Amino acid sequence: MPINARSSGVDIIASVARDERGGVSKNVTLRLLGSLTYYLIPETPQEQAKARLARVTAGKSPSEVRRRAARIKANISEDAEGTESIAAVKFGKALVLAPFFREFDYALLFAILVVANFAAAELAPFALNLPEHENILVPMLALVAVFSSTRSLVKLLFDRLTPKIERQAAVAVGVVGFVLALFFLLLVPTSTLDFEVAGTSKELAPAMAKKIRSRVVGRKAAERVADVAGGMVVPELQIFIGLALFAGIITGALLGPAVRIVRSYNMCVRPPSWGGDFVGVSKAMVPLLHASFALPVFTVFVWLAPLSRAPFGLTDERYDLVRVCSLMVTGVAQVVVVPALVQAYLDGGLVAWYEVKHGERGVQAMAALRGVVRQKLEVTKHLACKVAVQAVGPATLMIACACLLGSKRRDDSGGATDNITSLVPAVCWRTVASFLGWWTCAAWAMLISVGVAAAKVGVETFTR
């Protein structure tokens, strides 16, 4: 069967992205995180050389203000004995050697691929005057992105450096998430939030039986089989349990990221009183951080039909577009603030060093605890990409589900395209994409909201 022009254009985009895997993706990743600064207490000759190089390169800034600020960050403290010195060094290209860099690179790659193919499929009919055809790649890429991001988050949860209590808490939260998702699907009326489970229940088995039999006995025989299979349904309870299981896994996997991201958020918007020149973010970044935390809550309510659809009389297609756009914007907002959040996590090492140095015991404490502080800085540097994965993971899930829902959204034509994704009816794709996308957003909104509230009342888990 010949491939249509629209699919060809999309195939080209995907193949280019794959061919340039070692260049384009890593360049984007390094642009996001390569300029981040980590801190070290130089002891070995190699570390001392890094510190000297950082001071030299910091002085080459064209602006005097930038140069002064860079010098401060490049050598925040330097005394004769060197017992209190700390150096700030940029990751640069050495970031590719950091643990968990590949997981972050893959998460970012999948997000870029899904968005690029979805955008190409949506814009091709208008820009190139091509006939509208269903995109073949977007559903496949979106599903791979969802499973890959979930796998990465679960993998980080069971990493050997993850505290045992965090793993246990995540498992407990995952079980609670499964129970809540199951009761939510069973009890919430479809007039409030409809994931089209009833349509999936009726259409999945007949469509798959017809498609499979058509490949075996031919199209005419398949029509007769379809008439018989029309009475077959997949029980809604089975669909509910399957969706709830995946929702529980996502909920548990998001606990650790939520705790670390809330800590970084607090470091960005409420830095220590002494650290205005060293930690925190620019004034322009603060509204983006607030928006990245507020948008998931907003999106959760936007998806409620009585609040968004009924007042404006939206059609099915327009309602789907509203949901796609809200979820997409929320995911993109999470990606934009990833560098600021990871830098805030790295600044936590600087805060630990400062508090030891300027504590009650002063220099004596630094001399006694130098090894502990140095280990803290090393661990912070070691986990930088892990925090980046935890920050971008929820965003990739949201973006992938938004693109999958958008590619299978309802329209007035109702025409079906004969391609590899027609094995599963469009309503089934919409059920998976809409529920997992909304649940990811809702779970993330709940976890970070609880974290921010706990941090405000001084719960140490969310502040340090």
Tab-separated table of C-alpha atoms in Angstrom:
chain	number	residue	atom	x	y	z
A	1	MET	CA	0.000	0.000	0.000
A	2	PRO	CA	1.560	3.338	-0.940
A	3	ILE	CA	2.390	5.740	1.825
A	4	ASN	CA	0.582	9.076	1.554
A	5	ALA	CA	2.398	12.366	1.320
A	6	ARG	CA	1.597	13.447	4.823
A	7	SER	CA	2.996	10.259	6.308
A	8	SER	CA	6.105	10.621	4.163
A	9	GLY	CA	6.792	14.060	5.570
A	10	VAL	CA	6.400	12.765	9.082
A	11	ASP	CA	8.609	9.754	8.342
A	12	ILE	CA	11.322	12.111	7.135
A	13	ILE	CA	11.194	14.117	10.363
A	14	ALA	CA	11.455	10.974	12.474
A	15	SER	CA	14.280	9.517	10.389
A	16	VAL	CA	16.241	12.766	10.532
A	17	ALA	CA	15.863	12.821	14.297
A	18	ARG	CA	17.079	9.240	14.480
A	19	ASP	CA	19.982	9.832	12.110
A	20	GLU	CA	21.100	12.846	14.113
A	21	ARG	CA	20.629	11.029	17.421
A	22	GLY	CA	24.168	11.634	18.542
A	23	GLY	CA	24.123	15.305	17.525
A	24	VAL	CA	20.758	17.048	17.669
A	25	SER	CA	19.461	15.422	20.849
A	26	LYS	CA	22.715	15.770	22.786
A	27	ASN	CA	23.120	19.361	21.610
A	28	VAL	CA	19.672	20.200	22.971
A	29	THR	CA	20.419	18.372	26.208
A	30	LEU	CA	23.753	20.143	26.647
A	31	ARG	CA	22.124	23.491	25.909
A	32	LEU	CA	19.658	22.843	28.707
A	33	LEU	CA	22.028	21.516	31.356
A	34	GLY	CA	25.586	22.073	30.114
A	35	SER	CA	25.799	25.577	31.582
A	36	LEU	CA	24.738	24.472	35.062
A	37	THR	CA	27.199	24.944	37.898
A	38	TYR	CA	28.236	22.376	40.446
A	39	TYR	CA	30.402	22.982	43.500
A	40	LEU	CA	33.464	21.205	44.801
A	41	ILE	CA	36.079	21.549	47.494
A	42	PRO	CA	39.301	21.165	45.468
A	43	GLU	CA	41.780	18.707	46.934
A	44	THR	CA	43.344	16.690	44.124
A	45	PRO	CA	45.528	18.400	41.494
A	46	GLN	CA	42.830	17.751	38.897
A	47	GLU	CA	40.180	19.457	41.023
A	48	GLN	CA	42.468	22.388	41.748
A	49	ALA	CA	43.082	22.765	38.012
A	50	LYS	CA	39.326	22.804	37.407
A	51	ALA	CA	38.930	25.528	40.035
A	52	ARG	CA	41.673	27.664	38.470
A	53	LEU	CA	40.177	27.217	35.006
A	54	ALA	CA	36.754	28.206	36.322
A	55	ARG	CA	38.170	31.443	37.736
A	56	VAL	CA	39.951	32.265	34.463
A	57	THR	CA	36.940	31.607	32.233
A	58	ALA	CA	34.654	33.515	34.581
A	59	GLY	CA	36.744	36.633	34.065
A	60	LYS	CA	36.133	36.655	30.313
A	61	SER	CA	32.533	37.813	30.588
A	62	PRO	CA	31.967	40.957	28.491
A	63	SER	CA	30.016	42.740	31.188
A	64	GLU	CA	31.683	43.997	34.340
A	65	VAL	CA	28.647	43.083	36.365
A	66	ARG	CA	28.580	39.588	34.898
A	67	ARG	CA	32.332	39.286	35.380
A	68	ARG	CA	32.098	40.216	39.048
A	69	ALA	CA	29.186	37.853	39.650
A	70	ALA	CA	30.951	35.082	37.762
A	71	ARG	CA	34.117	35.550	39.799
A	72	ILE	CA	32.098	35.345	42.981
A	73	LYS	CA	30.521	32.094	41.806
A	74	ALA	CA	33.819	30.762	40.463
A	75	ASN	CA	35.572	31.187	43.803
A	76	ILE	CA	33.119	31.984	46.553
A	77	SER	CA	35.712	31.596	49.266
A	78	GLU	CA	39.461	31.191	49.073
A	79	ASP	CA	41.728	31.398	52.092
A	80	ALA	CA	45.388	30.787	52.596
A	81	GLU	CA	45.081	27.274	53.963
A	82	GLY	CA	42.393	26.306	51.478
A	83	THR	CA	40.361	24.597	54.203
A	84	GLU	CA	37.347	26.786	53.522
A	85	SER	CA	37.602	27.202	49.764
A	86	ILE	CA	34.877	26.082	47.416
A	87	ALA	CA	34.881	26.309	43.641
A	88	ALA	CA	31.979	26.595	41.209
A	89	VAL	CA	32.539	24.680	37.953
A	90	LYS	CA	30.285	24.429	34.918
A	91	PHE	CA	29.379	20.971	33.676
A	92	GLY	CA	29.944	21.684	29.979
A	93	LYS	CA	30.373	18.681	27.707
A	94	ALA	CA	31.487	16.548	30.628
A	95	LEU	CA	27.794	16.230	31.446
A	96	VAL	CA	27.506	13.357	28.956
A	97	LEU	CA	29.590	11.235	31.345
A	98	ALA	CA	27.304	11.917	34.300
A	99	PRO	CA	25.130	9.085	35.654
A	100	PHE	CA	21.560	9.048	34.293
A	101	PHE	CA	22.456	11.386	31.433
A	102	ARG	CA	21.207	8.845	28.899
A	103	GLU	CA	17.816	8.577	30.627
A	104	PHE	CA	17.418	12.344	30.528
A	105	ASP	CA	18.587	12.468	26.926
A	106	TYR	CA	16.035	9.820	25.918
A	107	ALA	CA	13.198	11.557	27.766
A	108	LEU	CA	13.985	14.814	25.999
A	109	LEU	CA	14.393	13.041	22.653
A	110	PHE	CA	10.991	11.369	22.888
A	111	ALA	CA	9.335	14.642	23.842
A	112	ILE	CA	10.914	16.369	20.839
A	113	LEU	CA	10.047	13.531	18.444
A	114	VAL	CA	6.426	13.320	19.518
A	115	VAL	CA	5.871	17.077	19.358
A	116	ALA	CA	7.688	17.408	16.018
A	117	ASN	CA	5.682	14.641	14.367
A	118	PHE	CA	2.403	15.853	15.830
A	119	ALA	CA	3.087	19.414	14.687
A	120	ALA	CA	4.104	18.235	11.220
A	121	ALA	CA	0.941	16.166	10.893
A	122	GLU	CA	-1.251	19.073	11.969
A	123	LEU	CA	0.440	21.722	9.833
A	124	ALA	CA	1.118	19.709	6.661
A	125	PRO	CA	-2.425	20.013	5.215
A	126	PHE	CA	-2.311	23.797	5.612
A	127	ALA	CA	1.316	24.476	4.691
A	128	LEU	CA	1.657	21.983	1.827
A	129	ASN	CA	-1.983	21.731	0.740
A	130	LEU	CA	-1.982	17.982	1.298
A	131	PRO	CA	-5.072	15.849	1.867
A	132	GLU	CA	-5.771	14.992	5.483
A	133	HIS	CA	-4.679	11.501	6.498
A	134	GLU	CA	-4.230	9.978	9.900
A	135	ASN	CA	-0.678	10.105	11.201
A	136	ILE	CA	0.912	6.694	11.539
A	137	LEU	CA	3.878	7.584	13.724
A	138	VAL	CA	2.405	9.784	16.461
A	139	PRO	CA	0.473	7.036	18.307
A	140	MET	CA	3.461	4.702	18.224
A	141	LEU	CA	5.920	7.367	19.341
A	142	ALA	CA	3.560	8.586	22.061
A	143	LEU	CA	3.138	5.106	23.513
A	144	VAL	CA	6.898	4.529	23.457
A	145	ALA	CA	7.400	7.887	25.192
A	146	VAL	CA	4.844	7.028	27.888
A	147	PHE	CA	6.321	3.619	28.640
A	148	SER	CA	9.926	4.847	28.399
A	149	SER	CA	9.334	7.771	30.773
A	150	THR	CA	7.477	5.583	33.244
A	151	ARG	CA	10.247	2.992	33.083
A	152	SER	CA	12.890	5.663	33.733
A	153	LEU	CA	11.027	7.015	36.762
A	154	VAL	CA	10.567	3.506	38.186
A	155	LYS	CA	14.221	2.701	37.484
A	156	LEU	CA	15.323	5.789	39.426
A	157	LEU	CA	13.017	4.816	42.270
A	158	PHE	CA	14.834	1.498	42.702
A	159	ASP	CA	18.296	2.940	42.186
A	160	ARG	CA	20.751	1.888	44.891
A	161	LEU	CA	21.216	5.516	45.993
A	162	THR	CA	17.498	5.982	46.593
A	163	PRO	CA	16.797	5.800	50.353
A	164	LYS	CA	14.916	2.705	51.425
A	165	ILE	CA	12.222	4.749	53.120
A	166	GLU	CA	11.596	6.628	49.864
A	167	ARG	CA	11.062	3.349	48.012
A	168	GLN	CA	8.706	2.089	50.693
A	169	ALA	CA	6.745	5.342	50.705
A	170	ALA	CA	6.527	5.281	46.899
A	171	VAL	CA	5.134	1.734	46.937
A	172	ALA	CA	2.542	2.754	49.526
A	173	VAL	CA	1.590	5.832	47.513
A	174	GLY	CA	1.339	3.684	44.387
A	175	VAL	CA	-1.105	1.317	46.100
A	176	VAL	CA	-3.174	4.275	47.285
A	177	GLY	CA	-3.054	5.695	43.759
A	178	PHE	CA	-4.342	2.433	42.301
A	179	VAL	CA	-7.255	2.305	44.751
A	180	LEU	CA	-8.141	5.957	44.215
A	181	ALA	CA	-7.959	5.637	40.425
A	182	LEU	CA	-10.187	2.546	40.453
A	183	PHE	CA	-12.822	4.155	42.661
A	184	PHE	CA	-12.556	7.341	40.636
A	185	LEU	CA	-13.278	5.490	37.394
A	186	LEU	CA	-16.152	3.584	38.999
A	187	LEU	CA	-17.838	6.488	40.757
A	188	VAL	CA	-17.264	9.711	38.800
A	189	PRO	CA	-20.125	10.265	36.324
A	190	THR	CA	-19.280	10.546	32.645
A	191	SER	CA	-21.167	13.832	32.492
A	192	THR	CA	-18.388	15.315	34.640
A	193	LEU	CA	-15.312	13.599	33.221
A	194	ASP	CA	-15.702	11.207	30.308
A	195	PHE	CA	-12.793	8.999	29.232
A	196	GLU	CA	-15.001	7.178	26.695
A	197	VAL	CA	-14.576	3.832	28.450
A	198	ALA	CA	-18.040	2.726	27.308
A	199	GLY	CA	-17.064	3.270	23.666
A	200	THR	CA	-13.815	1.374	24.145
A	201	SER	CA	-15.675	-1.495	25.764
A	202	LYS	CA	-17.992	-1.839	22.753
A	203	GLU	CA	-15.608	-1.191	19.873
A	204	LEU	CA	-12.309	-2.820	20.855
A	205	ALA	CA	-13.139	-6.533	20.455
A	206	PRO	CA	-15.165	-6.266	17.182
A	207	ALA	CA	-12.576	-4.003	15.550
A	208	MET	CA	-9.655	-6.246	16.444
A	209	ALA	CA	-11.522	-9.409	15.395
A	210	LYS	CA	-12.421	-7.872	12.041
A	211	LYS	CA	-8.928	-6.571	11.373
A	212	ILE	CA	-7.174	-9.800	12.289
A	213	ARG	CA	-9.593	-11.995	10.333
A	214	SER	CA	-9.350	-9.716	7.268
A	215	ARG	CA	-5.625	-10.443	7.122
A	216	VAL	CA	-6.318	-14.176	7.261
A	217	VAL	CA	-9.523	-14.896	5.298
A	218	GLY	CA	-10.062	-11.712	3.306
A	219	ARG	CA	-12.184	-8.607	3.629
A	220	LYS	CA	-15.591	-10.112	2.669
A	221	ALA	CA	-15.311	-12.925	5.174
A	222	ALA	CA	-14.170	-10.419	7.738
A	223	GLU	CA	-17.422	-8.453	7.306
A	224	ARG	CA	-19.375	-11.594	8.267
A	225	VAL	CA	-17.071	-12.155	11.234
A	226	ALA	CA	-17.555	-8.541	12.289
A	227	ASP	CA	-21.334	-9.044	12.392
A	228	VAL	CA	-20.842	-11.966	14.766
A	229	ALA	CA	-18.168	-10.163	16.804
A	230	GLY	CA	-20.366	-7.096	17.106
A	231	GLY	CA	-21.917	-8.599	20.212
A	232	MET	CA	-18.518	-9.016	21.877
A	233	VAL	CA	-17.596	-6.457	24.498
A	234	VAL	CA	-14.671	-5.997	26.835
A	235	PRO	CA	-16.091	-5.560	30.356
A	236	GLU	CA	-15.656	-1.996	31.565
A	237	LEU	CA	-14.373	-3.272	34.893
A	238	GLN	CA	-11.401	-4.890	33.146
A	239	ILE	CA	-10.599	-1.606	31.438
A	240	PHE	CA	-10.922	0.223	34.763
A	241	ILE	CA	-8.517	-2.184	36.466
A	242	GLY	CA	-5.955	-1.925	33.648
A	243	LEU	CA	-6.029	1.861	33.679
A	244	ALA	CA	-5.938	1.990	37.471
A	245	LEU	CA	-2.899	-0.313	37.604
A	246	PHE	CA	-0.919	1.964	35.319
A	247	ALA	CA	-2.175	4.999	37.248
A	248	GLY	CA	-0.897	3.449	40.484
A	249	ILE	CA	2.539	2.869	38.962
A	250	ILE	CA	2.700	6.469	37.767
A	251	THR	CA	1.546	7.824	41.134
A	252	GLY	CA	4.165	5.884	43.067
A	253	ALA	CA	6.909	6.813	40.593
A	254	LEU	CA	6.062	10.518	40.950
A	255	LEU	CA	6.526	10.695	44.732
A	256	GLY	CA	10.326	11.000	44.728
A	257	PRO	CA	10.367	13.548	41.883
A	258	ALA	CA	7.724	15.638	43.660
A	259	VAL	CA	9.761	15.809	46.871
A	260	ARG	CA	12.951	16.886	45.069
A	261	ILE	CA	11.204	19.327	42.751
A	262	VAL	CA	9.430	21.013	45.668
A	263	ARG	CA	12.779	21.392	47.430
A	264	SER	CA	14.298	22.943	44.320
A	265	TYR	CA	11.268	25.182	43.861
A	266	ASN	CA	11.638	26.514	47.401
A	267	MET	CA	15.336	27.128	46.832
A	268	CYS	CA	14.486	29.128	43.703
A	269	VAL	CA	11.693	31.307	45.044
A	270	ARG	CA	12.777	31.491	48.701
A	271	PRO	CA	16.589	31.339	48.791
A	272	PRO	CA	18.478	31.822	52.080
A	273	SER	CA	18.791	35.434	53.219
A	274	TRP	CA	22.552	35.336	52.748
A	275	GLY	CA	22.418	33.733	49.303
A	276	GLY	CA	20.848	36.404	47.132
A	277	ASP	CA	24.046	36.782	45.084
A	278	PHE	CA	24.736	33.061	44.817
A	279	VAL	CA	21.527	31.011	44.709
A	280	GLY	CA	17.992	31.566	43.482
A	281	VAL	CA	16.810	32.534	39.999
A	282	SER	CA	16.265	35.689	38.011
A	283	LYS	CA	13.076	37.707	38.407
A	284	ALA	CA	11.963	36.610	34.944
A	285	MET	CA	12.155	32.934	35.911
A	286	VAL	CA	10.087	33.222	39.082
A	287	PRO	CA	6.723	33.636	37.260
A	288	LEU	CA	7.564	30.642	35.058
A	289	LEU	CA	8.253	28.533	38.129
A	290	HIS	CA	4.975	29.615	39.693
A	291	ALA	CA	3.176	28.853	36.421
A	292	SER	CA	4.739	25.388	36.154
A	293	PHE	CA	3.343	24.584	39.595
A	294	ALA	CA	-0.066	26.184	39.003
A	295	LEU	CA	-0.776	24.859	35.494
A	296	PRO	CA	-1.273	21.196	36.521
A	297	VAL	CA	-3.988	22.288	38.961
A	298	PHE	CA	-5.575	24.472	36.282
A	299	THR	CA	-5.495	21.647	33.725
A	300	VAL	CA	-7.176	19.222	36.123
A	301	PHE	CA	-10.180	21.553	36.377
A	302	VAL	CA	-10.173	22.448	32.683
A	303	TRP	CA	-10.900	18.813	31.862
A	304	LEU	CA	-14.094	18.847	33.945
A	305	ALA	CA	-16.952	19.173	31.447
A	306	PRO	CA	-19.265	21.260	33.692
A	307	LEU	CA	-16.528	23.885	34.040
A	308	SER	CA	-15.126	24.026	30.516
A	309	ARG	CA	-17.470	22.401	28.020
A	310	ALA	CA	-21.001	23.135	29.179
A	311	PRO	CA	-20.633	26.914	29.740
A	312	PHE	CA	-19.219	27.445	26.237
A	313	GLY	CA	-21.221	24.808	24.361
A	314	LEU	CA	-18.121	23.145	22.925
A	315	THR	CA	-18.441	20.359	20.364
A	316	ASP	CA	-16.595	17.078	20.768
A	317	GLU	CA	-13.769	18.217	18.516
A	318	ARG	CA	-13.329	21.590	20.220
A	319	TYR	CA	-13.517	20.018	23.659
A	320	ASP	CA	-10.773	17.568	22.699
A	321	LEU	CA	-8.662	20.451	21.401
A	322	VAL	CA	-9.072	22.329	24.681
A	323	ARG	CA	-7.921	19.281	26.614
A	324	VAL	CA	-4.978	18.687	24.264
A	325	CYS	CA	-3.812	22.311	24.462
A	326	SER	CA	-4.104	22.514	28.248
A	327	LEU	CA	-2.131	19.302	28.747
A	328	MET	CA	0.470	20.274	26.151
A	329	VAL	CA	1.063	23.728	27.654
A	330	THR	CA	1.389	22.196	31.109
A	331	GLY	CA	3.983	19.692	29.894
A	332	VAL	CA	6.011	22.298	28.013
A	333	ALA	CA	6.000	24.552	31.085
A	334	GLN	CA	7.560	21.726	33.109
A	335	VAL	CA	10.343	21.338	30.525
A	336	VAL	CA	11.142	25.065	30.462
A	337	VAL	CA	11.919	25.216	34.191
A	338	VAL	CA	14.040	22.038	34.319
A	339	PRO	CA	17.419	23.888	34.211
A	340	ALA	CA	16.400	26.247	37.027
A	341	LEU	CA	15.189	23.368	39.196
A	342	VAL	CA	18.323	21.281	38.639
A	343	GLN	CA	20.556	24.285	39.380
A	344	ALA	CA	18.617	24.868	42.584
A	345	TYR	CA	19.277	21.266	43.559
A	346	LEU	CA	22.998	21.768	42.907
A	347	ASP	CA	22.912	24.965	44.960
A	348	GLY	CA	21.863	22.821	47.894
A	349	GLY	CA	25.491	21.702	48.163
A	350	LEU	CA	26.600	25.321	48.428
A	351	VAL	CA	24.026	25.943	51.154
A	352	ALA	CA	25.315	22.948	53.144
A	353	TRP	CA	28.903	24.220	52.830
A	354	TYR	CA	27.935	27.753	53.904
A	355	GLU	CA	25.934	26.590	56.916
A	356	VAL	CA	28.843	24.498	58.167
A	357	LYS	CA	31.391	27.252	57.571
A	358	HIS	CA	29.329	30.014	59.183
A	359	GLY	CA	27.765	27.904	61.904
A	360	GLU	CA	28.414	28.300	65.596
A	361	ARG	CA	31.739	26.473	65.427
A	362	GLY	CA	32.948	28.287	62.298
A	363	VAL	CA	36.351	27.240	60.973
A	364	GLN	CA	36.660	24.445	63.506
A	365	ALA	CA	33.448	22.879	62.205
A	366	MET	CA	34.659	23.166	58.620
A	367	ALA	CA	37.941	21.480	59.479
A	368	ALA	CA	36.160	18.686	61.322
A	369	LEU	CA	33.373	18.201	58.798
A	370	ARG	CA	35.320	18.906	55.628
A	371	GLY	CA	35.059	15.287	54.502
A	372	VAL	CA	31.307	15.217	55.120
A	373	VAL	CA	30.728	18.440	53.190
A	374	ARG	CA	32.936	17.261	50.359
A	375	GLN	CA	30.948	14.003	50.152
A	376	LYS	CA	27.699	15.998	50.142
A	377	LEU	CA	28.940	18.040	47.182
A	378	GLU	CA	30.042	14.902	45.334
A	379	VAL	CA	26.680	13.196	45.825
A	380	THR	CA	24.847	16.337	44.716
A	381	LYS	CA	26.901	16.467	41.528
A	382	HIS	CA	26.449	12.721	40.984
A	383	LEU	CA	22.646	12.996	41.158
A	384	ALA	CA	22.231	16.099	38.968
A	385	CYS	CA	20.980	14.170	35.927
A	386	LYS	CA	18.791	11.985	38.130
A	387	VAL	CA	16.992	15.104	39.327
A	388	ALA	CA	16.761	16.273	35.718
A	389	VAL	CA	15.063	13.002	34.735
A	390	GLN	CA	12.667	13.341	37.649
A	391	ALA	CA	11.858	16.885	36.570
A	392	VAL	CA	11.315	16.099	32.879
A	393	GLY	CA	9.619	12.704	33.339
A	394	PRO	CA	6.157	14.040	34.217
A	395	ALA	CA	6.450	16.566	31.387
A	396	THR	CA	7.196	13.848	28.826
A	397	LEU	CA	4.193	11.851	30.036
A	398	MET	CA	1.909	14.868	29.678
A	399	ILE	CA	3.243	15.840	26.261
A	400	ALA	CA	3.030	12.292	24.890
A	401	CYS	CA	-0.551	11.824	26.107
A	402	ALA	CA	-1.526	15.227	24.707
A	403	CYS	CA	-0.137	14.382	21.265
A	404	LEU	CA	-1.753	10.933	21.295
A	405	LEU	CA	-5.121	12.404	22.228
A	406	GLY	CA	-4.710	15.134	19.626
A	407	SER	CA	-3.868	12.704	16.842
A	408	LYS	CA	-6.956	10.598	17.639
A	409	ARG	CA	-9.350	13.378	18.563
A	410	ARG	CA	-12.942	13.314	17.411
A	411	ASP	CA	-14.002	15.192	14.283
A	412	ASP	CA	-17.107	15.629	12.187
A	413	SER	CA	-15.894	13.546	9.237
A	414	GLY	CA	-15.623	10.295	11.194
A	415	GLY	CA	-13.557	8.752	8.413
A	416	ALA	CA	-11.180	5.911	9.128
A	417	THR	CA	-7.766	5.591	7.584
A	418	ASP	CA	-6.426	2.188	6.658
A	419	ASN	CA	-3.112	2.052	8.455
A	420	ILE	CA	-1.343	0.093	11.161
A	421	THR	CA	-3.110	1.923	13.990
A	422	SER	CA	-6.596	0.989	12.748
A	423	LEU	CA	-6.160	-2.367	14.511
A	424	VAL	CA	-7.193	-0.448	17.631
A	425	PRO	CA	-10.148	1.949	17.249
A	426	ALA	CA	-9.515	5.655	17.781
A	427	VAL	CA	-11.789	5.686	20.829
A	428	CYS	CA	-9.466	3.221	22.569
A	429	TRP	CA	-6.466	5.458	21.968
A	430	ARG	CA	-8.444	8.392	23.338
A	431	THR	CA	-9.395	6.451	26.458
A	432	VAL	CA	-5.773	5.600	27.244
A	433	ALA	CA	-4.402	9.033	26.372
A	434	SER	CA	-7.097	11.054	28.111
A	435	PHE	CA	-7.083	9.078	31.357
A	436	LEU	CA	-3.300	8.662	31.712
A	437	GLY	CA	-2.677	12.274	30.717
A	438	TRP	CA	-5.260	13.635	33.113
A	439	TRP	CA	-4.238	11.309	35.948
A	440	THR	CA	-0.553	12.188	35.567
A	441	CYS	CA	-1.477	15.853	35.757
A	442	ALA	CA	-3.785	15.305	38.738
A	443	ALA	CA	-1.281	13.159	40.669
A	444	TRP	CA	1.541	15.620	39.994
A	445	ALA	CA	-0.645	18.565	41.018
A	446	MET	CA	-1.667	16.825	44.243
A	447	LEU	CA	1.863	15.774	45.216
A	448	ILE	CA	3.529	19.128	44.579
A	449	SER	CA	0.657	21.027	46.214
A	450	VAL	CA	0.984	18.924	49.354
A	451	GLY	CA	4.750	19.423	49.203
A	452	VAL	CA	4.520	23.208	48.908
A	453	ALA	CA	1.992	23.362	51.750
A	454	ALA	CA	4.207	21.150	53.928
A	455	ALA	CA	7.257	23.281	53.165
A	456	LYS	CA	5.417	26.421	54.231
A	457	VAL	CA	4.702	24.949	57.675
A	458	GLY	CA	8.324	23.884	58.011
A	459	VAL	CA	8.299	20.152	57.232
A	460	GLU	CA	12.008	19.460	56.759
A	461	THR	CA	11.508	16.748	54.121
A	462	PHE	CA	10.339	19.386	51.637
A	463	THR	CA	12.744	22.156	52.623
A	464	ARG	CA	16.193	20.525	52.686
